[in-house]
Coordinates of C-alpha atoms in Angstrom, one line a residue:
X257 CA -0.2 3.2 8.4
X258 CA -2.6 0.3 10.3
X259 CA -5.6 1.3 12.2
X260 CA -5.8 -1.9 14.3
X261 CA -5.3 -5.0 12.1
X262 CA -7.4 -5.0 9.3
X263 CA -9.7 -8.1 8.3
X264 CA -8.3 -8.5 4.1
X265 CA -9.0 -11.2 2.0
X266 CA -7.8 -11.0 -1.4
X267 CA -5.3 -8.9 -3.2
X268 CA -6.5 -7.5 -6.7
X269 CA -5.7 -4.6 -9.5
X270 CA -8.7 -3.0 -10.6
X271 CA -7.9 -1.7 -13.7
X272 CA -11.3 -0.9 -14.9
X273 CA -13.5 1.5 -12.3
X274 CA -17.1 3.3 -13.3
X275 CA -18.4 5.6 -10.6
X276 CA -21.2 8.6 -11.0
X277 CA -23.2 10.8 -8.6
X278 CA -25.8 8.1 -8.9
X279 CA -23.1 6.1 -6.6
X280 CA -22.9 3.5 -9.3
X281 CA -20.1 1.3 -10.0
X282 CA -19.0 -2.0 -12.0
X283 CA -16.0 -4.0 -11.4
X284 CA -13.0 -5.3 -13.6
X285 CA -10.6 -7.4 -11.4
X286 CA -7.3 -8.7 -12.0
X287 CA -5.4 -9.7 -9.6
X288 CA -1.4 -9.0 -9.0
X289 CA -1.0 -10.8 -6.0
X290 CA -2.9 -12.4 -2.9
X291 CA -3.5 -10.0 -0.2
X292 CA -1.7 -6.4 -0.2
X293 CA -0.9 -4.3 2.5
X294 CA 0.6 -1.4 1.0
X295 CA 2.4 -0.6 -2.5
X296 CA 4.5 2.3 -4.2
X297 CA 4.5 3.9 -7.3
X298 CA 7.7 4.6 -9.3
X299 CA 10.1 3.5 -11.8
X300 CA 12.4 0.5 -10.6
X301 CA 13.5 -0.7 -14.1
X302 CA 15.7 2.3 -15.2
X303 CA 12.9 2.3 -18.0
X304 CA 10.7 5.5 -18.4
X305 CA 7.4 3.9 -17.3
X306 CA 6.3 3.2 -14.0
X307 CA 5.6 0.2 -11.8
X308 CA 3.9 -0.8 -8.5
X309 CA 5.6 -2.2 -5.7
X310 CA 3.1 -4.2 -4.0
X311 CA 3.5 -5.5 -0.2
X312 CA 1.3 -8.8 0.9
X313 CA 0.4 -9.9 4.1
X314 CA -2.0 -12.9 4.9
X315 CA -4.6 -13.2 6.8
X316 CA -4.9 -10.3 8.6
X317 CA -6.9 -10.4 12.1
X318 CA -8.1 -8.0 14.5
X319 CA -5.8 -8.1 17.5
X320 CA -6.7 -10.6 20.3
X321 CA -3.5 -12.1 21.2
X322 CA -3.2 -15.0 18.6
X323 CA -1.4 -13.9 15.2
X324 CA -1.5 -16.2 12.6
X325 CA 1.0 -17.4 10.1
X326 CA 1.6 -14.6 7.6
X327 CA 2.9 -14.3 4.3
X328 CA 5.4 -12.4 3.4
X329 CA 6.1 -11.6 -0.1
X330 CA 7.0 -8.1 -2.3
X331 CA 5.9 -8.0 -6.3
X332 CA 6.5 -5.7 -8.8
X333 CA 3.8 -5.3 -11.5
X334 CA 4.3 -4.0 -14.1
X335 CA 1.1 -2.3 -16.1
X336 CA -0.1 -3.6 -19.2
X337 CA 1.9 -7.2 -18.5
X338 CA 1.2 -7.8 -14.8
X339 CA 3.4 -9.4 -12.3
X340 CA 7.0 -9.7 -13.8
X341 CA 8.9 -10.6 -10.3
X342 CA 8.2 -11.6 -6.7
X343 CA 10.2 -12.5 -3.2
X344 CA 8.5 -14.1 -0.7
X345 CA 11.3 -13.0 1.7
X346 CA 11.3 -14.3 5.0
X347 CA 10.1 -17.5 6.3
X348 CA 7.7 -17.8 9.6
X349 CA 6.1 -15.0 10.9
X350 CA 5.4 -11.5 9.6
X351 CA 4.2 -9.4 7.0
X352 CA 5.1 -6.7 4.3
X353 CA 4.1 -3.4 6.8
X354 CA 5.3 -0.7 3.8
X355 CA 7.5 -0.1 0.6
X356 CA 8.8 2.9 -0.8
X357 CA 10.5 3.4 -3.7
X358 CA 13.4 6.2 -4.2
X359 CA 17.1 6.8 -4.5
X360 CA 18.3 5.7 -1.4
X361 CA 21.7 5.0 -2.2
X362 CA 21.6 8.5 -4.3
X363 CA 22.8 6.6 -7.8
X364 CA 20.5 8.1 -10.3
X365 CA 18.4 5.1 -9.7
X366 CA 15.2 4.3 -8.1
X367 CA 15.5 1.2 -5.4
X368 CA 12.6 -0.5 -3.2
X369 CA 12.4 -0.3 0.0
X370 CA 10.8 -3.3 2.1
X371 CA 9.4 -3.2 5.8
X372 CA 9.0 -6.5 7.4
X373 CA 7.6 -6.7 11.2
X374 CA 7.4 -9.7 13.3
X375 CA 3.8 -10.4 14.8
X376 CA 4.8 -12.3 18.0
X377 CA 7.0 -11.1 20.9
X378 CA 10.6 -11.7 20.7
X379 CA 10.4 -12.2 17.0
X380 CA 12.4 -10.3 14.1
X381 CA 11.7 -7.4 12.2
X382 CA 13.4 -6.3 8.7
X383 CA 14.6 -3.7 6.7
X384 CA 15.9 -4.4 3.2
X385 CA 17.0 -2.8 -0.1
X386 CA 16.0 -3.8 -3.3
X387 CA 18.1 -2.7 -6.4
X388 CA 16.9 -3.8 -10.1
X389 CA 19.7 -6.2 -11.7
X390 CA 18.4 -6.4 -15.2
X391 CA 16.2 -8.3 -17.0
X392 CA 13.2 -8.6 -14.6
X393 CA 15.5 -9.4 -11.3
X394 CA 15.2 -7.0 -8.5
X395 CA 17.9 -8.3 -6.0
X396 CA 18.5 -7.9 -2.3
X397 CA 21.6 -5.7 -1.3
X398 CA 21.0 -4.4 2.2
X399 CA 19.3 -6.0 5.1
X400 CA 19.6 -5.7 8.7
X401 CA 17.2 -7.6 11.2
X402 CA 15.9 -5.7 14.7
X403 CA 15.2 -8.6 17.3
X404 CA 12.4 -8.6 20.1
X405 CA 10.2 -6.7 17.6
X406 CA 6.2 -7.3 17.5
X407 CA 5.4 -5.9 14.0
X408 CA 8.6 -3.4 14.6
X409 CA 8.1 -1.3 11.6
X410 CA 5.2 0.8 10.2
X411 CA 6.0 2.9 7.9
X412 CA 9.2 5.1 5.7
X413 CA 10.2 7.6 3.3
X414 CA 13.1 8.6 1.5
X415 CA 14.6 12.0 1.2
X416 CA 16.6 14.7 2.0
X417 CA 15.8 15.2 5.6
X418 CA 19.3 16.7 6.5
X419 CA 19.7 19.1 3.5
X420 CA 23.2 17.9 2.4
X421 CA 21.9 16.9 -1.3
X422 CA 21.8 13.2 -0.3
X423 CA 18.7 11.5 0.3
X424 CA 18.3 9.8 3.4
X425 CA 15.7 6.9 4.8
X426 CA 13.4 7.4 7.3
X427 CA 12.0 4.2 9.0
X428 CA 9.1 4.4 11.6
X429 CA 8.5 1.8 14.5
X430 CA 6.0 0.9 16.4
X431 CA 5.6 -1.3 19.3
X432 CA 8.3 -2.2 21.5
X433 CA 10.7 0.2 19.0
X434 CA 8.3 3.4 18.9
X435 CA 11.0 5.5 17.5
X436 CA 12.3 6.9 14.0
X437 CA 15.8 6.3 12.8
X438 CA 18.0 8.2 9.9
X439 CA 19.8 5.6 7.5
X440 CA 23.1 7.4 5.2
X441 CA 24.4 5.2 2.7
X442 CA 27.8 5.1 3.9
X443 CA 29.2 3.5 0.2
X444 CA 28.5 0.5 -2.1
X445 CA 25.8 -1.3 -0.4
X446 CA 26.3 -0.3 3.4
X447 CA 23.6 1.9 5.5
X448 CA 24.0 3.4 8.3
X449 CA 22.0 4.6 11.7
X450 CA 22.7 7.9 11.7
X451 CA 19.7 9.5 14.0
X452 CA 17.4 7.5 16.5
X453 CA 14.9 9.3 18.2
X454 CA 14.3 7.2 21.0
X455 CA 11.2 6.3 22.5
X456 CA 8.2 8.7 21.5
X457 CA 5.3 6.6 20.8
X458 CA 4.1 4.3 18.1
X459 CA 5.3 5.5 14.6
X460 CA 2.7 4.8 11.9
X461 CA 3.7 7.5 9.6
X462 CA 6.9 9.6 8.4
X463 CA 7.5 12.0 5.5
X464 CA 10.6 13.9 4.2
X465 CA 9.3 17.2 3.5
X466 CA 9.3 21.1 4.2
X467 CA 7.0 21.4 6.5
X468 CA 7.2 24.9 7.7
X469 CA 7.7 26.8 4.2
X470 CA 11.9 27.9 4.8
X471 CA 13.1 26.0 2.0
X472 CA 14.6 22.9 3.9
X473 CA 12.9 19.8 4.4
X474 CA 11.9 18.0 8.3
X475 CA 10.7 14.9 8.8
X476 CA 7.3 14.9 9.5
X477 CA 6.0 12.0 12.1
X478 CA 2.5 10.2 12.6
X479 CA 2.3 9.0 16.3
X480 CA -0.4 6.8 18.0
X481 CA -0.3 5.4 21.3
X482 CA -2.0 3.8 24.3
X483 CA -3.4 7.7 24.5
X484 CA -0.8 9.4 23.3
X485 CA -1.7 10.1 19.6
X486 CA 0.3 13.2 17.9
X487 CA 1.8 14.4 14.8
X488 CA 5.6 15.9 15.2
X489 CA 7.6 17.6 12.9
X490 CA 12.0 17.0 13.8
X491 CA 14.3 20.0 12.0
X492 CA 18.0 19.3 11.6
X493 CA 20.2 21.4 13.4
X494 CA 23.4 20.6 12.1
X495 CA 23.9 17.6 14.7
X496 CA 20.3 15.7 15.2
X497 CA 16.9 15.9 14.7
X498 CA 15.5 18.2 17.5
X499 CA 11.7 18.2 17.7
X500 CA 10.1 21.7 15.9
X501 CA 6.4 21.2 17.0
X502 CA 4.5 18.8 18.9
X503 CA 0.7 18.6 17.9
X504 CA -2.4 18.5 20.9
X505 CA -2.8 14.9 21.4
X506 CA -5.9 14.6 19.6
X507 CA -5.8 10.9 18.0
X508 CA -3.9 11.8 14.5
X509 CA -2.1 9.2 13.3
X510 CA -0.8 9.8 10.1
X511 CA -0.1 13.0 8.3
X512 CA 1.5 14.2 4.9
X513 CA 2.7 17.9 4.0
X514 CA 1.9 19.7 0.6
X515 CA 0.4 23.0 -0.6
X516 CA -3.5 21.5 -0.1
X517 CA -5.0 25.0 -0.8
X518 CA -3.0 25.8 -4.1
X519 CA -1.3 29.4 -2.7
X520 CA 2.4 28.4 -3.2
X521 CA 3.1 27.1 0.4
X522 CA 2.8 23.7 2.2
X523 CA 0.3 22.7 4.9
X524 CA 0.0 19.9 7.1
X525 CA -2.7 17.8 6.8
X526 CA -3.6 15.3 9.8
X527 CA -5.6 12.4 9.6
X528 CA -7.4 11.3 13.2
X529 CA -8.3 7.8 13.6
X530 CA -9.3 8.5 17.9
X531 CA -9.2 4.9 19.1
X532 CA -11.0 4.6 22.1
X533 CA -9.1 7.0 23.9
X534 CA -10.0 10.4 21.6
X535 CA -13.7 9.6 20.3
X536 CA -14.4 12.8 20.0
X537 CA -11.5 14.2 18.0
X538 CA -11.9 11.9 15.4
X539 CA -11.2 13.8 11.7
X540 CA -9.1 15.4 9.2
X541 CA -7.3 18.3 10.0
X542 CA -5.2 20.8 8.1
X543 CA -2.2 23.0 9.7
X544 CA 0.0 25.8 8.4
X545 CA 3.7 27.1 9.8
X546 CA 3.5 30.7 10.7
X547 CA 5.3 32.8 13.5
X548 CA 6.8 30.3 15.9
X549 CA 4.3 27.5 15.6
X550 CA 2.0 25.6 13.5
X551 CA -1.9 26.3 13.4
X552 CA -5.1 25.3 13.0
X553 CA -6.7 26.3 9.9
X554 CA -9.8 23.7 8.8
X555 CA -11.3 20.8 10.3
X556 CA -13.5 18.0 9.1
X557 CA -16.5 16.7 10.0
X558 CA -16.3 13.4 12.6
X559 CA -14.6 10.5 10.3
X560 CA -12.8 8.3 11.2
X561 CA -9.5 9.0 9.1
X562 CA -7.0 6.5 8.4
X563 CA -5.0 7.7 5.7
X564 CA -4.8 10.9 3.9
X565 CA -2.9 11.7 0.7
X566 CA -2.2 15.1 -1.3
X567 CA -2.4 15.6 -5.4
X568 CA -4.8 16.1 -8.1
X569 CA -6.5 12.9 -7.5
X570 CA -9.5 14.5 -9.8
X571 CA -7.3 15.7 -12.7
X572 CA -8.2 19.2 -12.4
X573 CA -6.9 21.3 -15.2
X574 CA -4.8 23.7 -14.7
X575 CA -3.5 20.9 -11.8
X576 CA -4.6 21.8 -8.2
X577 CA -4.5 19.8 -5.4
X578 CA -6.6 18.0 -3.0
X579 CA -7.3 16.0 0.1
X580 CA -7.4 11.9 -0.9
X581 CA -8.6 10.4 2.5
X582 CA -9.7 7.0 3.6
X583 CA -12.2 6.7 6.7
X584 CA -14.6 4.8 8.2
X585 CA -18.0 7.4 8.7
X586 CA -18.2 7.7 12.6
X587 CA -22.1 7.2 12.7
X588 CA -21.4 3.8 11.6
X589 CA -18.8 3.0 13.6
X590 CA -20.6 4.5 16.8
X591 CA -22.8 1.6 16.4
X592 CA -20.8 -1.6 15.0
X593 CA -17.2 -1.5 14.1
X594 CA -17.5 -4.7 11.7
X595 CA -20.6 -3.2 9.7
X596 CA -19.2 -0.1 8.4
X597 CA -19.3 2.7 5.5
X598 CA -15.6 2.5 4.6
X599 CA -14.5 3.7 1.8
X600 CA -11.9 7.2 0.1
X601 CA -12.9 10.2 -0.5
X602 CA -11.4 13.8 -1.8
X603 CA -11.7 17.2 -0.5
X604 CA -11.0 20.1 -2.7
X605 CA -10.5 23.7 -1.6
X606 CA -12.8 26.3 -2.9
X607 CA -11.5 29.4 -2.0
X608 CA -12.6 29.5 1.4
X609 CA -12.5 26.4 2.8
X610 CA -12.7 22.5 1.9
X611 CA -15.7 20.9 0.4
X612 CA -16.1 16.9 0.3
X613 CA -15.9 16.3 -3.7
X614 CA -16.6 12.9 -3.6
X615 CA -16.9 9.7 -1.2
X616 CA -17.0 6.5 -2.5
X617 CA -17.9 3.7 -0.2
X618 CA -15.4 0.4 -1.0
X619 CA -16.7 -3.0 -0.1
X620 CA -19.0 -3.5 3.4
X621 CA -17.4 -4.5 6.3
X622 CA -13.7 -3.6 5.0
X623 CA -11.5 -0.8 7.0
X624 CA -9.7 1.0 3.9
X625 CA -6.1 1.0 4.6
X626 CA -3.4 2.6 2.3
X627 CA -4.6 5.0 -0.6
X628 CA -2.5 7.1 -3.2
X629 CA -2.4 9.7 -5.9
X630 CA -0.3 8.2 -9.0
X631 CA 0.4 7.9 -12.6
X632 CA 0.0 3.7 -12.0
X633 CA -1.2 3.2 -15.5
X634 CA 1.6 5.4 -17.2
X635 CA -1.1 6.9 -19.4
X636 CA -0.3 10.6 -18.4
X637 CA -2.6 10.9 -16.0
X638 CA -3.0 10.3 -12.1
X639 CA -5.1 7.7 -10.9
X640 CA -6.7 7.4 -7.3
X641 CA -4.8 4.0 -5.5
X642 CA -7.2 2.2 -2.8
X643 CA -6.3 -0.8 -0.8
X644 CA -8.7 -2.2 1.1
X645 CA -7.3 -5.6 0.4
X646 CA -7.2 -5.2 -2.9
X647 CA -5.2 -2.8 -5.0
X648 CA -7.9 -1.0 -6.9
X649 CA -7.3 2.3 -9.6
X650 CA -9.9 4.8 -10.0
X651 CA -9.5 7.6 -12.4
X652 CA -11.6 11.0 -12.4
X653 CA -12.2 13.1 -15.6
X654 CA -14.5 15.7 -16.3
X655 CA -13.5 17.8 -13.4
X656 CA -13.1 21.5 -14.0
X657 CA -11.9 23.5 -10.8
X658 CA -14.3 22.2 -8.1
X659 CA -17.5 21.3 -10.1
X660 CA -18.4 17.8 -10.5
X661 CA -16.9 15.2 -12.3
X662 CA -17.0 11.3 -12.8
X663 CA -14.9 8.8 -12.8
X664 CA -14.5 6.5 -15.3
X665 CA -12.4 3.4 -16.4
X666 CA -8.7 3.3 -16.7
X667 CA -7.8 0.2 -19.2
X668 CA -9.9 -2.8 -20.2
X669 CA -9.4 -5.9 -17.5
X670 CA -8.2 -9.1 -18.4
X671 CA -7.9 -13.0 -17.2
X672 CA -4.9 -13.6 -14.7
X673 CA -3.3 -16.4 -14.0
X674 CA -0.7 -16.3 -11.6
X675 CA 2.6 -18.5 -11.5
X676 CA 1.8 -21.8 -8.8
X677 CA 3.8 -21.7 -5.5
X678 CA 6.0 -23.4 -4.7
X679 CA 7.2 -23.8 -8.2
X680 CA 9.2 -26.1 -8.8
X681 CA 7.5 -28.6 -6.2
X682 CA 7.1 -31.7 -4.6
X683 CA 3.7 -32.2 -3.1
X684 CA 1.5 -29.4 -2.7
X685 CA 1.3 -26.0 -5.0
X686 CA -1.1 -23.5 -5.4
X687 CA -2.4 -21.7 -8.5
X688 CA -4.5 -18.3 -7.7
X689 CA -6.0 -16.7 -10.8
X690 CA -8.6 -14.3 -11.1
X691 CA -11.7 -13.6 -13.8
X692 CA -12.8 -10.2 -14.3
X693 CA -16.3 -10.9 -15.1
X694 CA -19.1 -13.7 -14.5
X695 CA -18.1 -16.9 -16.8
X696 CA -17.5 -20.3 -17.2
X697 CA -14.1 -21.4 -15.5
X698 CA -12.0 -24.2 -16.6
X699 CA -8.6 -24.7 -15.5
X700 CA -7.1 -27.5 -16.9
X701 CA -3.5 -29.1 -15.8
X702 CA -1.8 -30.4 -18.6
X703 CA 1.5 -32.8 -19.2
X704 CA 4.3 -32.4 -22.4
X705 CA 2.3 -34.3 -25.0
X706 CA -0.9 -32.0 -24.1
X707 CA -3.1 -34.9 -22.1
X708 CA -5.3 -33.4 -19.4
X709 CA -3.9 -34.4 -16.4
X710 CA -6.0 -32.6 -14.1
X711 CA -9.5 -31.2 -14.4
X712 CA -9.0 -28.7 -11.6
X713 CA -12.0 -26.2 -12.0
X714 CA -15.1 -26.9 -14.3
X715 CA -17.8 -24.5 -13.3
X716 CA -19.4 -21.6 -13.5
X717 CA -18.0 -18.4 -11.3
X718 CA -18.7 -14.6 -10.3
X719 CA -15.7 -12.6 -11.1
X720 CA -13.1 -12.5 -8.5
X721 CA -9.9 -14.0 -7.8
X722 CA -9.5 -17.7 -6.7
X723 CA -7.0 -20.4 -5.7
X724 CA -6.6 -24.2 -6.0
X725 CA -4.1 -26.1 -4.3
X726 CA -2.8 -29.5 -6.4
X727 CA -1.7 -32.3 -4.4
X728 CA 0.2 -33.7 -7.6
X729 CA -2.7 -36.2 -8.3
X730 CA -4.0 -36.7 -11.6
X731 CA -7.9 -37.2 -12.1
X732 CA -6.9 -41.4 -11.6
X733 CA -6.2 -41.1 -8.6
X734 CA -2.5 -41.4 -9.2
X735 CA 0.8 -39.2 -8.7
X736 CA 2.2 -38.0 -11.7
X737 CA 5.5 -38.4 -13.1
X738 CA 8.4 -35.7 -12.6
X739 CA 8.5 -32.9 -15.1
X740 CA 7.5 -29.9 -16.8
X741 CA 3.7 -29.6 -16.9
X742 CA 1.2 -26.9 -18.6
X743 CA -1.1 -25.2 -17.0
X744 CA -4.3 -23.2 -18.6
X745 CA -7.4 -20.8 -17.7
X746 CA -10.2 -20.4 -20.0
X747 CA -12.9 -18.4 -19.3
X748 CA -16.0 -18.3 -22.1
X749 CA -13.4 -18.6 -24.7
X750 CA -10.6 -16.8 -23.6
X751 CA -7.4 -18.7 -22.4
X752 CA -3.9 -18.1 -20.2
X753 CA -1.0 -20.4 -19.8
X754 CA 1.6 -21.3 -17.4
X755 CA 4.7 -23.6 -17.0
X756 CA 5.1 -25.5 -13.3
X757 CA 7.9 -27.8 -12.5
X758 CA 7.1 -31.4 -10.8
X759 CA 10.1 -32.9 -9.2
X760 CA 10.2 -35.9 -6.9

């Protein structure tokens, strides 16, 4: 889901997270990538552990007519190692809008799949299919490209949607599209459009679920618009999709289905974002399916709600659900949309309605995007996802039914170095790395018979993730020779080493 274009820097894993009451909080970063966008939890490598997709766009901007360049690029990373593959996809314009991970070609086997939109008019959107080939290769088989598309796709989800035992995938436009479509896999690696809804409104959200509690599952749909902002639920009828319920147009923009007050049976939950068309109905809201229609049961306090999630993001046991939201708190932004309180936060229900568990504000001035509910560490137990630019894992403990908690760290953090790009090359290259705490930085390029080349970095730095760009000059003043060259971090004793190719 977007909530107008969001203003992210860098692209991080925090793997080490301390929060308490007190609202405290200290930092271990490694990075995974530049700047993400969105990600997925699952198993792609037919292993029994888990990885994270991650989707990167740069340089996002607030919309005034003039995109930039963006980067477009999908990683795996894999916990405990880091990143083990990435595609930077398609050239020119564009970003990584979502990723999902599932069986879309219903072969016992997790693939990824990759949204691409297209930030200028007339440009081209993409949807691609990403099957694991061994080794650490993840290779491309499916791809089909919609033309005239600004951004084009938004969001998508894999499931059974028509109840025939085959999973399906959903995939959500927005824009000049502002439809859903129904992919079958038709055989080996051919999809097919099997459903489009035609023009409804901007898609920023879909689900494969069973929304109303008969044992099938719908797709449920996140709408916004220039007014129009809804959430729909489509049921199969044995020939299409035919819309089931259409929500009051009350600015909710994304939505997910689960059994949010643990009593066996699936609720809607609705997060409103308002825009400046529904100020007022700006929130979370929570429906249930009964006679006919779906109603109303609980609604938040004004936030301004721009993602929600369902699971036991506090690690209640016996497991019990809750509400994972991300918002912006509409007192600030009544007053200044770029000084904000953004940040996640969980709602749990206590028998009688829901009670804000936790908020955790993320860093000023950033619009929290994307968060999720995942075992991302493959330790056993979930962890709360936030990306607000950065990929960041929280984990709560110490929760026992709704009482408090804390949360507290999820592995020890790490240097990163990341591999340069373009690699090989032959002029420029970047190198992004990242320290996890305040330290002495060198980074040293090195060639075959271990001379320093290259003193690239030679200082003292906060923690945080950083880039340098090499030109192929040594520290003479002179081009170096073609060939395989070293690369090294060190950071107050502690050292990382890549390989980079020079050609000419």
């Amino acid at each position: 889901m977007s909530k107008r274009f969001l203003p992210l820097f860098v692209l991080a894993i925090l793997l080490s997270a301390q929060l308490c009451f007190a609202q405290s909080i200290s930092k271990d970063v490694v990075p995974a990538a530049n700047t993400a966008r969105c990600f997925a939890v699952g198993n792609v490598d037919l292993s029994s552990a888990n990885e994270i997709a991650i989707g990167e766009s740069e340089s996002f901007m607030w919309y005034d007519g003039n995109f930039p360049q963006y980067r477009r690029a999908l990683y795996v990373y894999r916990p405990g190692t880091g990143i083990v593959w990435y595609d930077t996809m398609y050239a020119g314009e564009g970003g990584v809008q979502a990723v999902c991970i599932g069986d879309v070609n219903n072969d016992g086997v997790n693939e990824i799949a990759v949204l691409n939109g297209s930030a200028t008019d007339g440009g081209q959107a993409h949807l691609s299919i990403w099957a694991y080939s061994g080794g650490d290769i993840w290779t491309n088989v499916w791809d089909t490209t919609y033309s005239s598309q600004r951004f084009g796709e938004r969001d998508l989800a894999i499931g059974d949607c028509d109840n025939d035992g085959q999973n399906e995938l959903v995939v959500g436009f927005d824009w000049y599209g502002r439809c859903f479509r129904v992919y079958e896999h038709t055989g080996s690696n051919n999809f097919t459009e099997s459903f489009n809804s035609g023009y409804i409104s901007d898609v920023r959200s879909v689900q494969v679920a069973d929304c109303d509690n008969d044992g099938n599952n719908e797709i449920l749909v996140g709408t916004a618009n220039w007014g129009t902002w809804d959430v729909r639920v489509y049921k199969w009828n044995g020939s299409a999709y035919a819309l089931q319920w259409d929500s009051p147009t009350i600015g909710q923009m994304h939505a997910v289905c689960g059994d949010v007050d643990n009593d066996g049976l699936n609720e809607i939950v609705a997060a409103s974002h308002g825009g400046d068309w529904h100020p007022d109905s700006v929130g979370i809201r929570v429906y249930r399916y009964n006679a006919g229609t779906y109603n109303l049961l609980w609604q938040s306090p004004k936030i301004l709600a721009c993602d929600v999630q369902i699971g036991n993001a506090l690690n209640v046991s016996p497991s019990k659900n809750q509400i994972l939201f991300s918002a912006v708190w509409w007192s600030d932004v009544a007053s200044s949309f770029d000084t904000c309180s953004a940040g996640w936060g969980v709602y749990a229900w206590n028998g009688a309605t829901f009670e804000l568990k936790y908020f955790h504000q993320t860093e000023p001035n950033h619009w929290e995007s994307w968060v999720g509910i995942a075992d991302a560490d493959n330790d056993g137990i979930s962890e709360i996802i936030s990306a607000p630019g950065q990929i960041v894992l929280y984990q709560a403990s110490g929760w026992t039914g709704v009482s408090s908690g804390s949360i507290t760290p999820t592995r020890d953090a790490a240097l990163f170095l990341n591999q340069n790009y373009p690699n090989p090359t032959q002029s420029f290259t970047t190198i992004a790395y990242s320290i996890p705490n305040n330290g002495f930085v060198k980074l040293n390029i090195y060639n075959a018979l271990g001379q320093v080349v290259k003193s690239a970095v030679n200082e003292a730095k906060k923690a945080g993730n950083y880039k340098f760009t090499w030109n192929g000059i040594n520290n003479d003043g002179q081009r170096v020779a073609s060939g395989t060259y070293l690369y090294s971090l060190e950071v107050d004793g502690k050292a990382t080493t890549k390989k980079m190719m020079i050609l000419k």
